[in-house]
Short mmCIF file of C-alpha atoms in Angstrom, two decimals:
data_model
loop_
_atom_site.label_atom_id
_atom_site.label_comp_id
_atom_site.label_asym_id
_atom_site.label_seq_id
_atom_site.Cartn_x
_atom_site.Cartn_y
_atom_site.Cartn_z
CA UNK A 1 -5.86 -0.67 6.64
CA UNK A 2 -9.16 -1.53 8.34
CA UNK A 3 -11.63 -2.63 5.98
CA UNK A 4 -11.60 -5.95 7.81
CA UNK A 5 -13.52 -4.06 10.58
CA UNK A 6 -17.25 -3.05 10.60
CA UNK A 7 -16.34 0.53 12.01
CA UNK A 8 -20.06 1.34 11.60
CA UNK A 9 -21.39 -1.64 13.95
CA UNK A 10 -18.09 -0.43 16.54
CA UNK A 11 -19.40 2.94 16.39
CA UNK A 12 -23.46 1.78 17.47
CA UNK A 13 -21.73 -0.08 20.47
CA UNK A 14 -19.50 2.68 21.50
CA UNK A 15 -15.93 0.77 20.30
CA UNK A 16 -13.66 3.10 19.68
CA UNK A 17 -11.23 1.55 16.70
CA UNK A 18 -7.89 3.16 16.27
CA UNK A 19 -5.18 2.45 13.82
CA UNK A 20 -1.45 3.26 12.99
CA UNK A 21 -0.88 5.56 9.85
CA UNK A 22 2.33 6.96 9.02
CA UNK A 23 4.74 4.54 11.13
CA UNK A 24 3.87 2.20 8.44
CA UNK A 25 4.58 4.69 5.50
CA UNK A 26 8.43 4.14 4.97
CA UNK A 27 9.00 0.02 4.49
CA UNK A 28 5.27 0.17 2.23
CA UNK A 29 7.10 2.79 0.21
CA UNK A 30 10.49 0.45 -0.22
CA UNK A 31 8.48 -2.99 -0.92
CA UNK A 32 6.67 -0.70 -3.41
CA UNK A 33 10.06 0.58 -5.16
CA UNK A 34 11.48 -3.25 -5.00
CA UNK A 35 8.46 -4.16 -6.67
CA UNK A 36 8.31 -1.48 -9.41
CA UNK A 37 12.63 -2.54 -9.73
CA UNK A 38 12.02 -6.00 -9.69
CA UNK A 39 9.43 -5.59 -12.73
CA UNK A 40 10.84 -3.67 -14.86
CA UNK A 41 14.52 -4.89 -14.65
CA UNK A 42 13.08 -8.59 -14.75
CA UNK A 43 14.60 -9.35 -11.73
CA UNK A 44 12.17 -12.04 -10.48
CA UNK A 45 12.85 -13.79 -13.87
CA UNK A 46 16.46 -13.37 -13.49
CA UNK A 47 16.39 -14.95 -9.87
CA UNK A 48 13.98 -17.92 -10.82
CA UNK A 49 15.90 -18.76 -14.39
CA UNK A 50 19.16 -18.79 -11.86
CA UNK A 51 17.68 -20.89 -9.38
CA UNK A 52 16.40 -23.51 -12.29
CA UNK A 53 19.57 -24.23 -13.73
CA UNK A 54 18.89 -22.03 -16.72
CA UNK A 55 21.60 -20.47 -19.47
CA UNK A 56 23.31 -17.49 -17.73
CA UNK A 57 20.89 -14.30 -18.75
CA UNK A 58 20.59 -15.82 -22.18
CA UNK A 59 16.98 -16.60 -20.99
CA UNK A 60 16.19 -13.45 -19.96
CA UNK A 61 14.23 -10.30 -21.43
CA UNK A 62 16.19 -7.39 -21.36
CA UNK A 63 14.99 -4.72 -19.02
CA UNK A 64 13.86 -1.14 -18.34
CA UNK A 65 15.64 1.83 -16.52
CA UNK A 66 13.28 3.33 -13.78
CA UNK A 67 14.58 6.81 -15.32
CA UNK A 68 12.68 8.53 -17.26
CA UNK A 69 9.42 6.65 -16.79
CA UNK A 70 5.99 8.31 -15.56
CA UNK A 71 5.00 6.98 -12.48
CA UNK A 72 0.94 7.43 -11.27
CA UNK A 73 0.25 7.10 -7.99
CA UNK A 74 -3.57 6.02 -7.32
CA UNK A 75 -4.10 7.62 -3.57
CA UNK A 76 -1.63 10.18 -2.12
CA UNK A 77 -1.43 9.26 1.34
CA UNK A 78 1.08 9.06 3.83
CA UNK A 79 2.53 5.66 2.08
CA UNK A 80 1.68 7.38 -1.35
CA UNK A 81 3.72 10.96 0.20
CA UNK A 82 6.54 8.53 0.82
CA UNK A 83 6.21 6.67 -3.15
CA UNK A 84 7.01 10.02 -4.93
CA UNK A 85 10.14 10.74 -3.02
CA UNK A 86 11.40 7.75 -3.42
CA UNK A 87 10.42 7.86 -7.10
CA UNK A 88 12.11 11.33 -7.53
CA UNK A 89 15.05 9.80 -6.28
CA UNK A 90 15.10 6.97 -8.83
CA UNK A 91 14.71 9.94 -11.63
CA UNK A 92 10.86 9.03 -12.45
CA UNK A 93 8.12 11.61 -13.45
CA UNK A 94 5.73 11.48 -10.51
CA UNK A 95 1.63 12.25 -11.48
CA UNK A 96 -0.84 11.17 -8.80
CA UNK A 97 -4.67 10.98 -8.58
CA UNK A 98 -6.23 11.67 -5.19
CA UNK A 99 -9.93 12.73 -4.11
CA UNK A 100 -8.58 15.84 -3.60
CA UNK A 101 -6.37 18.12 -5.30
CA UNK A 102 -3.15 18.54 -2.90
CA UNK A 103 -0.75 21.32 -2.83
CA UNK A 104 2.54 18.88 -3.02
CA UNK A 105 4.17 19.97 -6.27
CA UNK A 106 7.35 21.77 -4.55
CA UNK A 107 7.43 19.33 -1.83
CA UNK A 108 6.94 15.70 -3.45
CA UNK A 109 7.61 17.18 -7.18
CA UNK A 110 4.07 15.35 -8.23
CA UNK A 111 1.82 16.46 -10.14
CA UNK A 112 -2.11 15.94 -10.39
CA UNK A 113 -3.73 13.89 -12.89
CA UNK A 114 -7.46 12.96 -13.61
CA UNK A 115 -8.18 8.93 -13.62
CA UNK A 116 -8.32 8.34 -16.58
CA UNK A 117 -5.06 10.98 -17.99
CA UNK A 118 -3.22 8.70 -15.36
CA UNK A 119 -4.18 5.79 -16.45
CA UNK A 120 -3.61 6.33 -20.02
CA UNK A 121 -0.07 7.87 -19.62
CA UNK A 122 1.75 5.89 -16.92
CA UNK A 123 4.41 3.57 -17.77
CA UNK A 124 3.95 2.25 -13.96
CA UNK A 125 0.79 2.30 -12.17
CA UNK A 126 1.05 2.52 -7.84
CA UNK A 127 -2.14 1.41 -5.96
CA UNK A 128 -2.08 3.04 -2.67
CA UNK A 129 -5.40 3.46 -1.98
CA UNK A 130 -7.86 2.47 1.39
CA UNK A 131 -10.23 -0.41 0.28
CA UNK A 132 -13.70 0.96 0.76
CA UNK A 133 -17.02 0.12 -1.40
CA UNK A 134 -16.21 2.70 -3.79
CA UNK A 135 -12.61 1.83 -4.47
CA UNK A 136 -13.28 -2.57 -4.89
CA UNK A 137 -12.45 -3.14 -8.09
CA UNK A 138 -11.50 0.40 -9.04
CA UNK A 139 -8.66 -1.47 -11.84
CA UNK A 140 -10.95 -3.53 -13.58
CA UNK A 141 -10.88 -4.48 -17.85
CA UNK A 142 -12.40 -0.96 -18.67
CA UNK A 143 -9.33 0.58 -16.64
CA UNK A 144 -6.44 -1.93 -18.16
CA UNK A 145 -8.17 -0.92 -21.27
CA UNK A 146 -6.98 2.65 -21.19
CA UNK A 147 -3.55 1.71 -20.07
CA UNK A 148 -0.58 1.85 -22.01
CA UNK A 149 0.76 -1.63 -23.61
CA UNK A 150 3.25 -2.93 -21.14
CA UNK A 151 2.20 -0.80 -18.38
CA UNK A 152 3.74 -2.16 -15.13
CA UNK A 153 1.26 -2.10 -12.40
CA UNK A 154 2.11 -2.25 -8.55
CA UNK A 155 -0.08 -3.06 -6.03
CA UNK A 156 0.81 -2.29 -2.20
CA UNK A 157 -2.47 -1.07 -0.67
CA UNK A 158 -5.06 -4.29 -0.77
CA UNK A 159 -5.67 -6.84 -3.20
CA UNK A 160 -9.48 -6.27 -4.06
CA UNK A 161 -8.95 -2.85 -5.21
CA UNK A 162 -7.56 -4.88 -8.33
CA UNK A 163 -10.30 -7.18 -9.87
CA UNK A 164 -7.67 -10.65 -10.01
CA UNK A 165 -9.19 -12.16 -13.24
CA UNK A 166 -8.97 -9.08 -15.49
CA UNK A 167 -5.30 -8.73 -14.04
CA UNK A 168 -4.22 -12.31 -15.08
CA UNK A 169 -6.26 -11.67 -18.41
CA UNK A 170 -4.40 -8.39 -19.27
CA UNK A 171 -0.79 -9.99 -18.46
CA UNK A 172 -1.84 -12.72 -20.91
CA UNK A 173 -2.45 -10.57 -23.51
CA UNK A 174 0.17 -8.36 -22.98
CA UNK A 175 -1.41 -5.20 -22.28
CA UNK A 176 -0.32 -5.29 -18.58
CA UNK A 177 3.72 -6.24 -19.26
CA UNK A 178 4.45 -6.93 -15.69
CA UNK A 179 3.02 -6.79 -12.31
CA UNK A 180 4.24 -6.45 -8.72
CA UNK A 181 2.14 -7.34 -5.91
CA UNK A 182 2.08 -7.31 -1.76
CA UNK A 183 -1.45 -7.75 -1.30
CA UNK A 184 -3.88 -10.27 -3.46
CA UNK A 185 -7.98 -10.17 -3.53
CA UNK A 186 -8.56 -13.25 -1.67
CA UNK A 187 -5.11 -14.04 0.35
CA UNK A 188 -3.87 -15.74 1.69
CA UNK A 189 -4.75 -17.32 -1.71
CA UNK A 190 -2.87 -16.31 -4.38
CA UNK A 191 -4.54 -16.60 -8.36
CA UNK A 192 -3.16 -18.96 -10.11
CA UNK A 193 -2.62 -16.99 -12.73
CA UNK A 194 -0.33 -15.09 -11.35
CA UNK A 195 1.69 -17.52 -9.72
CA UNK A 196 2.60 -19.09 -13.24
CA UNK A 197 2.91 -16.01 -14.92
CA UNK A 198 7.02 -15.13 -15.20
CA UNK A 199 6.60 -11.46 -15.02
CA UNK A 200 4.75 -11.37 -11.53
CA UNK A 201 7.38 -10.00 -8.83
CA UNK A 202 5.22 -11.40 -5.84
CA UNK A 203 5.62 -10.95 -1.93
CA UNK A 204 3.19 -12.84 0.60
CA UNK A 205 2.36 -9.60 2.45
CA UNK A 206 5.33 -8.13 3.83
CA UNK A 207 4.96 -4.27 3.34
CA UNK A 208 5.46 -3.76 6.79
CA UNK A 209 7.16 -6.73 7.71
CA UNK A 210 10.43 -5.51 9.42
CA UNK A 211 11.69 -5.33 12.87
CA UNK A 212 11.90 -1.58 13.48
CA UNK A 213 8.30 -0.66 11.75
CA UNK A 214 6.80 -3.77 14.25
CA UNK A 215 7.92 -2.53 17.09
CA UNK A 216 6.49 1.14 15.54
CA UNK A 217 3.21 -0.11 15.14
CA UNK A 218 3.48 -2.16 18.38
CA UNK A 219 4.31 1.39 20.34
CA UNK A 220 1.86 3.63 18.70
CA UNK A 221 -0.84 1.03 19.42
CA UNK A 222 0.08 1.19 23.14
CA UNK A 223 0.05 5.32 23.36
CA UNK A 224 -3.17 4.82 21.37
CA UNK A 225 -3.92 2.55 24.51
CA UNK A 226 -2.99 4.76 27.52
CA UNK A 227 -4.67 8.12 26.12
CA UNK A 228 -7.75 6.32 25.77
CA UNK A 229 -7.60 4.63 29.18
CA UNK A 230 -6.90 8.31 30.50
CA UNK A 231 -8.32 10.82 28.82
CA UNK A 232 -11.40 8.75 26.41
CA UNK A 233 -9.86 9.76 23.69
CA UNK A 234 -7.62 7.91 21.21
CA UNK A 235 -4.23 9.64 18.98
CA UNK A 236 -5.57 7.87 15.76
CA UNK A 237 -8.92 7.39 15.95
CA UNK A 238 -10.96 5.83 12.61
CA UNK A 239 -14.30 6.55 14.42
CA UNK A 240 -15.61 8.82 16.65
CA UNK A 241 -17.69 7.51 19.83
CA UNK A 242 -19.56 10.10 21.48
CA UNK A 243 -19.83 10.17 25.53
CA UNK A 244 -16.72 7.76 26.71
CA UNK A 245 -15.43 8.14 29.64
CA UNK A 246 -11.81 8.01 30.40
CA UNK A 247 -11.33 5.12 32.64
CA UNK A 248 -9.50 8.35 35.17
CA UNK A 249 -13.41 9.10 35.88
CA UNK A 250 -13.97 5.45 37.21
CA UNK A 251 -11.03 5.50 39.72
CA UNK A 252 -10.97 2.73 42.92
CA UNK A 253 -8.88 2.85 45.69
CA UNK A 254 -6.92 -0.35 43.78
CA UNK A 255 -6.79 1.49 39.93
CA UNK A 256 -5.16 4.75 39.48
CA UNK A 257 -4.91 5.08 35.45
CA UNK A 258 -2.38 7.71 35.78
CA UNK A 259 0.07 6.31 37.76
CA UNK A 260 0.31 3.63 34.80
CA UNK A 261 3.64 3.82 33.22
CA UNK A 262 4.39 2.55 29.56
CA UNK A 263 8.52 2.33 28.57
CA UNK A 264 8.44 2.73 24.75
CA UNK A 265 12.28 1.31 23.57
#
């Protein structure tokens, strides 16, 4: 994501600000599927009551199969792409909602949903949306409203999209029966709320915290680096700068751009 950036202000002062979709799409999709597992098999619980000294799963809710439930995916992106199959796999009904209407139904075996038929009919709810003005707050009361009692909603993309409060509020009552977050509205803190609550699978950020998606990241950031340097034009751009100059146009008798050489392992 990059709503920590003001690409508009970037874009006045000719920064061009590139990021690094689909590398990331794989581990986001597994921390999402441990989530939506550890939720509605009450594995968190399990862990913590075995951990405390409690009575052998005597303590313990029993749980839910992922088979057989309705997932809906909010935002069918690369990480959302990569949700469904993984979902298939697990034997789930797949619906997403998207801006637009995508032709994935052979593919990704998902099928399209309007907000508020999503929201109403999932048993587990996926946030994999970009945080943008329009999206803050997008799962608010009104939204947990329409939700099915005991929906189990997963959060992967960034915290805001959820409004925090109405969250902790809606697992209190009930209405939300479990929740599985990455990403939190104001972290590093984490609402208390949801700390205390027993049926909060929580993770301090680590959707794409592995070794082999780093070093993915790491390496498409660097190519992202060199085309720039030699041709003024990023891979991923965000924004688009008009009139750069690849650095090959500046050349000195000391810099030649394209002798530089970049070893990708």
């Amino acid at each position: 994501g990059y709503d920590g950036y003001d690409i508009d202000s970037c874009t006045a002062k000719g920064i061009t600000v590139t990021n690094v979709p689909g590398v990331v799409s794989a581990a986001t999709a597994d921390t999402a599927m441990f989530l939506m597992l550890g939720c509605l098999r009450n594995f968190s619980m399990g862990q913590t009551v075995l951990r405390n000294g409690g009575n052998w799963r005597t303590d313990l809710p029993i749980g839910n199969d992922m088979a057989t439930k309705t997932l809906g995916i909010i935002g069918l992106g690369g990480i959302g792409k990569a949700i469904a199959k993984r979902a298939n796999a697990f034997g789930m009904m797949v619906n997403y909602y998207n801006r637009t209407r995508l032709d994935i139904r052979t593919e990704y075996n998902a099928h399209y949903a309007a907000y508020d038929t999503l929201l109403r009919e999932s048993d587990v709810i996926a946030i994999c949306t970009p945080l943008t003005p329009a999206t803050h707050h997008m799962i608010g009361a009104a939204q947990f409203d329409k939700m099915k009692k005991g929906v189990v909603v997963i959060n992967i993309a960034r915290g805001a999209i959820i409004d925090e409060a109405a969250l902790v509020k809606a697992l209190e009552s009930g209405k939300v029966g479990a929740a599985g977050l990455d990403v939190y509205e104001f972290e590093p803190k984490v609402h208390e709320g949801l700390l205390k609550h027993p049926r909060c699978t929580l993770l301090p950020h680590m959707g794409t915290y592995t070794e082999e998606t780093t070093m993915d990241m790491e390496n498409l950031a660097i190519r992202n680096t060199k085309q720039f340097l030699m041709h003024g034009e990023a891979i991923t751009p965000i924004n688009k700068v008009t009139g750069k100059k690849a650095m090959g146009d500046m050349m000195t008798d000391t810099i030649d751009i394209s002798k530089l050489n970049i070893t990708l392992q």
